[in-house]
Amino acid sequence: MSAVERSLILSKNKKAINYINVILPISLPKLFTYSITQAEATFLQKGMRVAVEFGKKKIYTALVYEIHQNPPKGYDAKEIHQVLDETPIVTKIQLQHWQWISDYYMCTLGDVFRAALPSAFLLESETAILKNNAFENENELSNDEFLIFEALEQQSELNVNQVITILNKKTVFPILKSMLDKKAITIKERIYEQYKPKLIKYIRLNPIYTENKLNELLDSLNRAKKQREVVLTYFQLEASTKKPIKVKELESKSGSSSTTIKALVDKGIFDYYFIQIDRVDFKGKSNPLKKLNEYQEIALKEIENSFKEKEVVLLHGVTSSGKTEIYADLIQKCIDKNRQVLFLLPEIALTTQLIVRLQHYFGEKVAVFHSKYSMNERVEVWNNVLENKPKAQIILGARSSLFLPFSNLGLIIVDEEHETSYKQFDPAPRYHARDAAIVLASMHKSKILLGSATPSIESYQNAKLRKYGFVTLNRRHGNVLLPEVELVNIKEKHRKKRMKGHFSDRLIEMITDALEEKEQIILFQNRRGFSPIVECETCGVSPQCANCDVSLTFHKFRNELRCHYCGHHQAMKYNCGACGSEKLNTKGFGTEQIELELATLFPNTKIGRMDLDTTRGKYGYQKIIGQFQAQEIDILVGTQMLSKGLDFSNVSLVGILNADNMLNFPDFRAHERSFQLMVQVSGRAGRAKKRGKVAIQTFNPYHQILQQVSTNAYEQMFKEQLDERWQYQYPPFYRMIKITLKHRDFNRVDSAAIWLGKALTNVFRENVLGPTTPVVSRVRNQYIRTLLIKIPPKQSLKTTKEHILKIKNVFQSVKDFRPIRFGIDVDNY
């Protein structure tokens, strides 16, 4: 009997003496209390799902947070509708971790619940519309209402989508409300499960046919030759495979149809049965680990020694130093103790290559979890982790895999720990996966290894202060030298007219040399599309997004203008919308433009492009990376996806087409991020035997950061940035909390921001910056204002948050400010 059936059978008439606090998947400031019967209390546990009614008779999937005997104050507790699980799907440690994320990042438990669980676990409720048989006065109904009423006479119930189809209107709720008021219809909420397990149909011989009766069976089928052939094929398969036989396999081997097999089932000769399988299933063998070189061995021993004293260790290893092999050794030692491993990666593109490497070593023990997997696939991984199955002992995934229900976690590896992709910006919870992983490791009493060639300044500072263990690996695998970096002064090249499009003569020469040597090239430009701005040469107007304060980016491949903030797009116009002039010009360049210029400069070369536009499908990354690895692509153009730990042995040249865009970005971390990005991209060159080359095109080759990139001077960059951060009061010395206000009414959000700025300044004095208008001040027709609170080293973070929450409550009690979206981002960098 299922949990749902059992819950429905349980008597609701028994006196409810127990209560549960539940987490609803909506942003609510507190937990809500529901009543449960004595019978339900006997099997209900923390971490199980229940269906509850909340608001306007809407059914939600809620999670049991605690069971107690204290009735709620201020309202009557409703009864729950159903119990949806037989056992908890969320562990106690998970709930503790969610609570920490909720408290630290100042969001609700509902926000965390919604982000953590695969959407299939959040059961949907569908509105069912039924005819009220007592209603007789059809003359009261309008034409649209009569159509619905007539449809309900033909079928017992309708859903909202069917009503929309019948009326051919998008807005039907006012009509349904009117019918409800007239008591012509009744409405019920029906809950349905979204997850559907994958079932494979198998076939077996009816047990009544023992060995003595087989000849009798075959004689009975003498006239039905096709059926006789199916039975004989079944016996052959059973003798040769000695495994359960699939219906499809029997069909193909016997050359028969499904109708013939069904006829045998109807006669009672065969029986169908189903076996549930996982959608993602690895069928390879595991292989021995690679032998580490002496430098990797030393690093591995240092990490293991550091783990004896510290929970967190930072591994600072140069690009191509073989960090993955060290990770593999640590994983092996962890799974030998029968414990789980979480391997976090910043980019889905990176999982594609690493899946192959880890599955080569660990076979079917590797499971993958990220947003490109389907809803059903993610549910299966969740269940496998929850049940601690061997096929999910090693989890490889992006930041969302942090929320999986680990019960025996022994090691967390955060690769490329400096990456901004680990930070969730919108919607809440706005957590940083690296920091949340450190807390998760602490809760599980497990170890965590942070790895990077260019660690974040915060992590490196923590290592320097001995909060973390620290291990360095300064030798590349195979003793290959770090790539030779050349800074190309394009200011001079423009002056001397030595540029072809966006390529300097020096970069073209280096590309030509690499192609002649049958080597591959990576070109980096951190902007997708063809051109970010299309401008009229006559009046200077450029097309703007209708919903955002930003110019539309031109995508030549689709011949359209697209907004990268809200997705709005329109066909490319060939004359100016303001003055009608046909003299339109493009400003700036993206990956599309580079791809087209390369096709002109090197017509016989195979060129690939890797950005958000070309990797939208589930296997988009896999396809491009596979082609490049198989050397079917000679030059790969891409955005920052290319910088994150990819390993291509035949790449000898990396070109960065415009370094200045990154350096001049208005952000206190612009120089740190530019250094990290350029060093990481440079690290894709010369990873096998030959020393690679890197060409960085810039208008200012004497910039301090570019000089540090050319010599890989991380320590120097770290010291300079740390001095600046101390001087201007930024992390890691000061903490930061960013508050964002959004609303469609410009005046309302502006006055609210001024009020909030004054309220915060009264408490935090000079440590409040703003209110300010961000660079893009309107997105999706919502006007934006931001305020930044800096928290000095000696100021209590907890007290600061309490003050902010008090001010937020007062802010939301003002009638005019209540509709404004109030977003809090702790550690917004």
GROMACS .gro file of N, CA, C and O in nm, residues 739-821:
model
  332
  739ILE      N    1   2.152   4.529  -0.063
  739ILE     CA    2   2.005   4.528  -0.064
  739ILE      C    3   1.958   4.583  -0.198
  739ILE      O    4   2.005   4.687  -0.244
  740THR      N    5   1.869   4.508  -0.263
  740THR     CA    6   1.818   4.548  -0.395
  740THR      C    7   1.667   4.570  -0.386
  740THR      O    8   1.595   4.483  -0.333
  741LEU      N    9   1.621   4.683  -0.435
  741LEU     CA   10   1.477   4.714  -0.442
  741LEU      C   11   1.434   4.713  -0.588
  741LEU      O   12   1.502   4.771  -0.673
  742LYS      N   13   1.320   4.647  -0.617
  742LYS     CA   14   1.270   4.640  -0.755
  742LYS      C   15   1.120   4.667  -0.758
  742LYS      O   16   1.046   4.612  -0.675
  743HIS      N   17   1.079   4.748  -0.854
  743HIS     CA   18   0.935   4.772  -0.874
  743HIS      C   19   0.914   4.837  -1.009
  743HIS      O   20   1.003   4.900  -1.066
  744ARG      N   21   0.791   4.821  -1.061
  744ARG     CA   22   0.758   4.877  -1.194
  744ARG      C   23   0.742   5.029  -1.191
  744ARG      O   24   0.759   5.094  -1.293
  745ASP      N   25   0.708   5.084  -1.074
  745ASP     CA   26   0.685   5.229  -1.061
  745ASP      C   27   0.816   5.297  -1.023
  745ASP      O   28   0.869   5.276  -0.913
  746PHE      N   29   0.870   5.379  -1.110
  746PHE     CA   30   0.999   5.445  -1.088
  746PHE      C   31   0.997   5.532  -0.963
  746PHE      O   32   1.086   5.526  -0.879
  747ASN      N   33   0.893   5.616  -0.949
  747ASN     CA   34   0.885   5.709  -0.836
  747ASN      C   35   0.874   5.635  -0.702
  747ASN      O   36   0.934   5.675  -0.603
  748ARG      N   37   0.798   5.527  -0.703
  748ARG     CA   38   0.778   5.451  -0.579
  748ARG      C   39   0.910   5.388  -0.533
  748ARG      O   40   0.947   5.396  -0.416
  749VAL      N   41   0.982   5.325  -0.626
  749VAL     CA   42   1.106   5.258  -0.588
  749VAL      C   43   1.213   5.361  -0.550
  749VAL      O   44   1.296   5.339  -0.462
  750ASP      N   45   1.208   5.478  -0.612
  750ASP     CA   46   1.306   5.584  -0.583
  750ASP      C   47   1.284   5.640  -0.443
  750ASP      O   48   1.379   5.653  -0.364
  751SER      N   49   1.158   5.670  -0.409
  751SER     CA   50   1.129   5.724  -0.275
  751SER      C   51   1.156   5.619  -0.167
  751SER      O   52   1.204   5.650  -0.058
  752ALA      N   53   1.127   5.490  -0.200
  752ALA     CA   54   1.152   5.382  -0.104
  752ALA      C   55   1.301   5.367  -0.077
  752ALA      O   56   1.344   5.346   0.038
  753ALA      N   57   1.383   5.381  -0.183
  753ALA     CA   58   1.528   5.367  -0.168
  753ALA      C   59   1.584   5.481  -0.081
  753ALA      O   60   1.673   5.458   0.002
  754ILE      N   61   1.531   5.602  -0.100
  754ILE     CA   62   1.577   5.716  -0.020
  754ILE      C   63   1.540   5.694   0.128
  754ILE      O   64   1.622   5.715   0.217
  755TRP      N   65   1.415   5.647   0.153
  755TRP     CA   66   1.372   5.620   0.290
  755TRP      C   67   1.460   5.512   0.354
  755TRP      O   68   1.506   5.527   0.467
  756LEU      N   69   1.485   5.404   0.280
  756LEU     CA   70   1.565   5.293   0.332
  756LEU      C   71   1.710   5.337   0.358
  756LEU      O   72   1.770   5.301   0.460
  757GLY      N   73   1.762   5.419   0.267
  757GLY     CA   74   1.899   5.471   0.284
  757GLY      C   75   1.913   5.549   0.414
  757GLY      O   76   2.010   5.531   0.488
  758LYS      N   77   1.814   5.634   0.444
  758LYS     CA   78   1.818   5.714   0.569
  758LYS      C   79   1.807   5.623   0.691
  758LYS      O   80   1.878   5.641   0.790
  759ALA      N   81   1.717   5.523   0.683
  759ALA     CA   82   1.697   5.432   0.796
  759ALA      C   83   1.825   5.352   0.825
  759ALA      O   84   1.863   5.335   0.942
  760LEU      N   85   1.892   5.306   0.722
  760LEU     CA   86   2.015   5.228   0.739
  760LEU      C   87   2.130   5.316   0.789
  760LEU      O   88   2.210   5.275   0.873
  761THR      N   89   2.136   5.439   0.736
  761THR     CA   90   2.243   5.531   0.776
  761THR      C   91   2.231   5.568   0.924
  761THR      O   92   2.332   5.585   0.992
  762ASN      N   93   2.107   5.578   0.975
  762ASN     CA   94   2.086   5.608   1.118
  762ASN      C   95   2.149   5.500   1.207
  762ASN      O   96   2.193   5.528   1.318
  763VAL      N   97   2.152   5.377   1.158
  763VAL     CA   98   2.204   5.265   1.237
  763VAL      C   99   2.352   5.241   1.208
  763VAL      O  100   2.433   5.226   1.300
  764PHE      N  101   2.390   5.238   1.077
  764PHE     CA  102   2.526   5.196   1.039
  764PHE      C  103   2.618   5.312   1.002
  764PHE      O  104   2.732   5.290   0.960
  765ARG      N  105   2.567   5.435   1.012
  765ARG     CA  106   2.648   5.556   0.987
  765ARG      C  107   2.713   5.553   0.849
  765ARG      O  108   2.648   5.529   0.750
  766GLU      N  109   2.848   5.574   0.848
  766GLU     CA  110   2.919   5.591   0.720
  766GLU      C  111   2.941   5.458   0.645
  766GLU      O  112   2.997   5.457   0.535
  767ASN      N  113   2.896   5.348   0.703
  767ASN     CA  114   2.919   5.219   0.638
  767ASN      C  115   2.810   5.181   0.538
  767ASN      O  116   2.805   5.067   0.491
  768VAL      N  117   2.723   5.276   0.505
  768VAL     CA  118   2.618   5.252   0.403
  768VAL      C  119   2.653   5.328   0.276
  768VAL      O  120   2.679   5.449   0.281
  769LEU      N  121   2.657   5.257   0.163
  769LEU     CA  122   2.679   5.321   0.033
  769LEU      C  123   2.548   5.317  -0.043
  769LEU      O  124   2.490   5.210  -0.064
  770GLY      N  125   2.501   5.432  -0.087
  770GLY     CA  126   2.378   5.436  -0.166
  770GLY      C  127   2.267   5.511  -0.094
  770GLY      O  128   2.292   5.573   0.009
  771PRO      N  129   2.146   5.510  -0.151
  771PRO     CA  130   2.105   5.428  -0.264
  771PRO      C  131   2.167   5.472  -0.397
  771PRO      O  132   2.187   5.590  -0.420
  772THR      N  133   2.198   5.374  -0.481
  772THR     CA  134   2.258   5.402  -0.612
  772THR      C  135   2.177   5.333  -0.722
  772THR      O  136   2.105   5.237  -0.695
  773THR      N  137   2.193   5.385  -0.843
  773THR     CA  138   2.130   5.324  -0.960
  773THR      C  139   2.234   5.234  -1.025
  773THR      O  140   2.342   5.281  -1.060
  774PRO      N  141   2.208   5.104  -1.043
  774PRO     CA  142   2.307   5.017  -1.106
  774PRO      C  143   2.329   5.051  -1.253
  774PRO      O  144   2.253   5.131  -1.311
  775VAL      N  145   2.431   4.992  -1.314
  775VAL     CA  146   2.465   5.019  -1.455
  775VAL      C  147   2.343   4.993  -1.543
  775VAL      O  148   2.310   5.073  -1.630
  776VAL      N  149   2.276   4.880  -1.522
  776VAL     CA  150   2.149   4.851  -1.592
  776VAL      C  151   2.039   4.875  -1.490
  776VAL      O  152   2.016   4.794  -1.400
  777SER      N  153   1.972   4.989  -1.502
  777SER     CA  154   1.882   5.033  -1.395
  777SER      C  155   1.738   4.983  -1.408
  777SER      O  156   1.656   5.005  -1.321
  778ARG      N  157   1.708   4.914  -1.519
  778ARG     CA  158   1.574   4.854  -1.536
  778ARG      C  159   1.588   4.721  -1.608
  778ARG      O  160   1.648   4.714  -1.715
  779VAL      N  161   1.535   4.616  -1.547
  779VAL     CA  162   1.538   4.482  -1.608
  779VAL      C  163   1.398   4.423  -1.597
  779VAL      O  164   1.337   4.427  -1.490
  780ARG      N  165   1.346   4.372  -1.708
  780ARG     CA  166   1.209   4.316  -1.714
  780ARG      C  167   1.105   4.414  -1.662
  780ARG      O  168   1.016   4.378  -1.585
  781ASN      N  169   1.121   4.539  -1.700
  781ASN     CA  170   1.030   4.648  -1.661
  781ASN      C  171   1.027   4.674  -1.510
  781ASN      O  172   0.935   4.738  -1.459
  782GLN      N  173   1.127   4.626  -1.439
  782GLN     CA  174   1.140   4.654  -1.296
  782GLN      C  175   1.255   4.753  -1.276
  782GLN      O  176   1.368   4.725  -1.318
  783TYR      N  177   1.225   4.869  -1.216
  783TYR     CA  178   1.330   4.967  -1.186
  783TYR      C  179   1.408   4.920  -1.063
  783TYR      O  180   1.349   4.865  -0.970
  784ILE      N  181   1.538   4.940  -1.066
  784ILE     CA  182   1.625   4.883  -0.961
  784ILE      C  183   1.702   4.993  -0.888
  784ILE      O  184   1.754   5.086  -0.951
  785ARG      N  185   1.707   4.979  -0.756
  785ARG     CA  186   1.795   5.064  -0.673
  785ARG      C  187   1.870   4.972  -0.578
  785ARG      O  188   1.815   4.872  -0.529
  786THR      N  189   1.997   5.004  -0.552
  786THR     CA  190   2.077   4.917  -0.463
  786THR      C  191   2.139   4.998  -0.350
  786THR      O  192   2.168   5.118  -0.365
  787LEU      N  193   2.158   4.931  -0.237
  787LEU     CA  194   2.229   4.988  -0.121
  787LEU      C  195   2.331   4.883  -0.075
  787LEU      O  196   2.302   4.763  -0.078
  788LEU      N  197   2.447   4.930  -0.032
  788LEU     CA  198   2.553   4.839   0.012
  788LEU      C  199   2.591   4.871   0.156
  788LEU      O  200   2.616   4.986   0.190
  789ILE      N  201   2.590   4.768   0.240
  789ILE     CA  202   2.629   4.786   0.381
  789ILE      C  203   2.763   4.717   0.402
  789ILE      O  204   2.775   4.597   0.375
  790LYS      N  205   2.862   4.792   0.450
  790LYS     CA  206   2.993   4.734   0.482
  790LYS      C  207   2.998   4.706   0.632
  790LYS      O  208   2.961   4.792   0.712
  791ILE      N  209   3.046   4.587   0.665
  791ILE     CA  210   3.050   4.547   0.807
  791ILE      C  211   3.196   4.540   0.851
  791ILE      O  212   3.271   4.454   0.804
  792PRO      N  213   3.239   4.630   0.940
  792PRO     CA  214   3.379   4.630   0.986
  792PRO      C  215   3.416   4.500   1.056
  792PRO      O  216   3.328   4.427   1.105
  793PRO      N  217   3.547   4.468   1.064
  793PRO     CA  218   3.592   4.340   1.122
  793PRO      C  219   3.540   4.315   1.264
  793PRO      O  220   3.510   4.202   1.299
  794LYS      N  221   3.529   4.419   1.347
  794LYS     CA  222   3.491   4.398   1.488
  794LYS      C  223   3.340   4.407   1.511
  794LYS      O  224   3.293   4.384   1.621
  795GLN      N  225   3.265   4.440   1.406
  795GLN     CA  226   3.119   4.452   1.422
  795GLN      C  227   3.054   4.314   1.411
  795GLN      O  228   3.089   4.235   1.322
  796SER      N  229   2.959   4.284   1.499
  796SER     CA  230   2.893   4.153   1.499
  796SER      C  231   2.805   4.138   1.374
  796SER      O  232   2.718   4.222   1.347
  797LEU      N  233   2.829   4.030   1.300
  797LEU     CA  234   2.749   4.002   1.180
  797LEU      C  235   2.605   3.970   1.217
  797LEU      O  236   2.511   4.015   1.152
  798LYS      N  237   2.589   3.895   1.327
  798LYS     CA  238   2.455   3.856   1.371
  798LYS      C  239   2.371   3.978   1.409
  798LYS      O  240   2.255   3.992   1.368
  799THR      N  241   2.433   4.072   1.486
  799THR     CA  242   2.361   4.194   1.527
  799THR      C  243   2.325   4.278   1.405
  799THR      O  244   2.215   4.334   1.397
  800THR      N  245   2.419   4.287   1.311
  800THR     CA  246   2.395   4.365   1.188
  800THR      C  247   2.273   4.311   1.114
  800THR      O  248   2.186   4.387   1.072
  801LYS      N  249   2.267   4.179   1.102
  801LYS     CA  250   2.154   4.117   1.031
  801LYS      C  251   2.023   4.142   1.105
  801LYS      O  252   1.919   4.165   1.041
  802GLU      N  253   2.026   4.137   1.237
  802GLU     CA  254   1.905   4.163   1.316
  802GLU      C  255   1.852   4.304   1.291
  802GLU      O  256   1.732   4.325   1.276
  803HIS      N  257   1.946   4.402   1.287
  803HIS     CA  258   1.907   4.541   1.258
  803HIS      C  259   1.845   4.552   1.119
  803HIS      O  260   1.744   4.621   1.100
  804ILE      N  261   1.907   4.484   1.021
  804ILE     CA  262   1.856   4.491   0.882
  804ILE      C  263   1.716   4.432   0.875
  804ILE      O  264   1.627   4.489   0.811
  805LEU      N  265   1.694   4.320   0.943
  805LEU     CA  266   1.561   4.255   0.941
  805LEU      C  267   1.455   4.343   1.008
  805LEU      O  268   1.340   4.349   0.963
  806LYS      N  269   1.493   4.413   1.116
  806LYS     CA  270   1.399   4.506   1.182
  806LYS      C  271   1.360   4.618   1.087
  806LYS      O  272   1.242   4.653   1.074
  807ILE      N  273   1.462   4.674   1.020
  807ILE     CA  274   1.435   4.784   0.923
  807ILE      C  275   1.349   4.731   0.809
  807ILE      O  276   1.258   4.799   0.761
  808LYS      N  277   1.376   4.607   0.764
  808LYS     CA  278   1.297   4.547   0.656
  808LYS      C  279   1.150   4.533   0.697
  808LYS      O  280   1.059   4.563   0.619
  809ASN      N  281   1.127   4.489   0.822
  809ASN     CA  282   0.989   4.473   0.871
  809ASN      C  283   0.915   4.606   0.875
  809ASN      O  284   0.798   4.614   0.838
  810VAL      N  285   0.984   4.712   0.920
  810VAL     CA  286   0.924   4.846   0.923
  810VAL      C  287   0.895   4.892   0.780
  810VAL      O  288   0.788   4.945   0.749
  811PHE      N  289   0.993   4.870   0.691
  811PHE     CA  290   0.980   4.907   0.548
  811PHE      C  291   0.856   4.842   0.488
  811PHE      O  292   0.777   4.907   0.419
  812GLN      N  293   0.837   4.712   0.516
  812GLN     CA  294   0.725   4.639   0.454
  812GLN      C  295   0.592   4.666   0.524
  812GLN      O  296   0.487   4.629   0.472
  813SER      N  297   0.597   4.734   0.639
  813SER     CA  298   0.470   4.773   0.703
  813SER      C  299   0.416   4.904   0.647
  813SER      O  300   0.301   4.939   0.671
  814VAL      N  301   0.501   4.978   0.571
  814VAL     CA  302   0.454   5.101   0.505
  814VAL      C  303   0.374   5.060   0.381
  814VAL      O  304   0.424   4.985   0.295
  815LYS      N  305   0.250   5.105   0.370
  815LYS     CA  306   0.159   5.059   0.265
  815LYS      C  307   0.217   5.080   0.124
  815LYS      O  308   0.208   4.991   0.039
  816ASP      N  309   0.276   5.197   0.101
  816ASP     CA  310   0.329   5.228  -0.033
  816ASP      C  311   0.449   5.141  -0.071
  816ASP      O  312   0.478   5.120  -0.189
  817PHE      N  313   0.522   5.094   0.030
  817PHE     CA  314   0.645   5.018   0.003
  817PHE      C  315   0.622   4.866  -0.004
  817PHE      O  316   0.710   4.793  -0.048
  818ARG      N  317   0.504   4.822   0.042
  818ARG     CA  318   0.479   4.678   0.053
  818ARG      C  319   0.494   4.602  -0.080
  818ARG      O  320   0.548   4.491  -0.082
  819PRO      N  321   0.450   4.659  -0.195
  819PRO     CA  322   0.462   4.582  -0.321
  819PRO      C  323   0.606   4.574  -0.374
  819PRO      O  324   0.633   4.500  -0.469
  820ILE      N  325   0.699   4.651  -0.317
  820ILE     CA  326   0.837   4.655  -0.370
  820ILE      C  327   0.911   4.528  -0.330
  820ILE      O  328   0.906   4.485  -0.215
  821ARG      N  329   0.980   4.469  -0.428
  821ARG     CA  330   1.060   4.348  -0.400
  821ARG      C  331   1.187   4.388  -0.326
  821ARG      O  332   1.263   4.471  -0.374
   0.00000   0.00000   0.00000
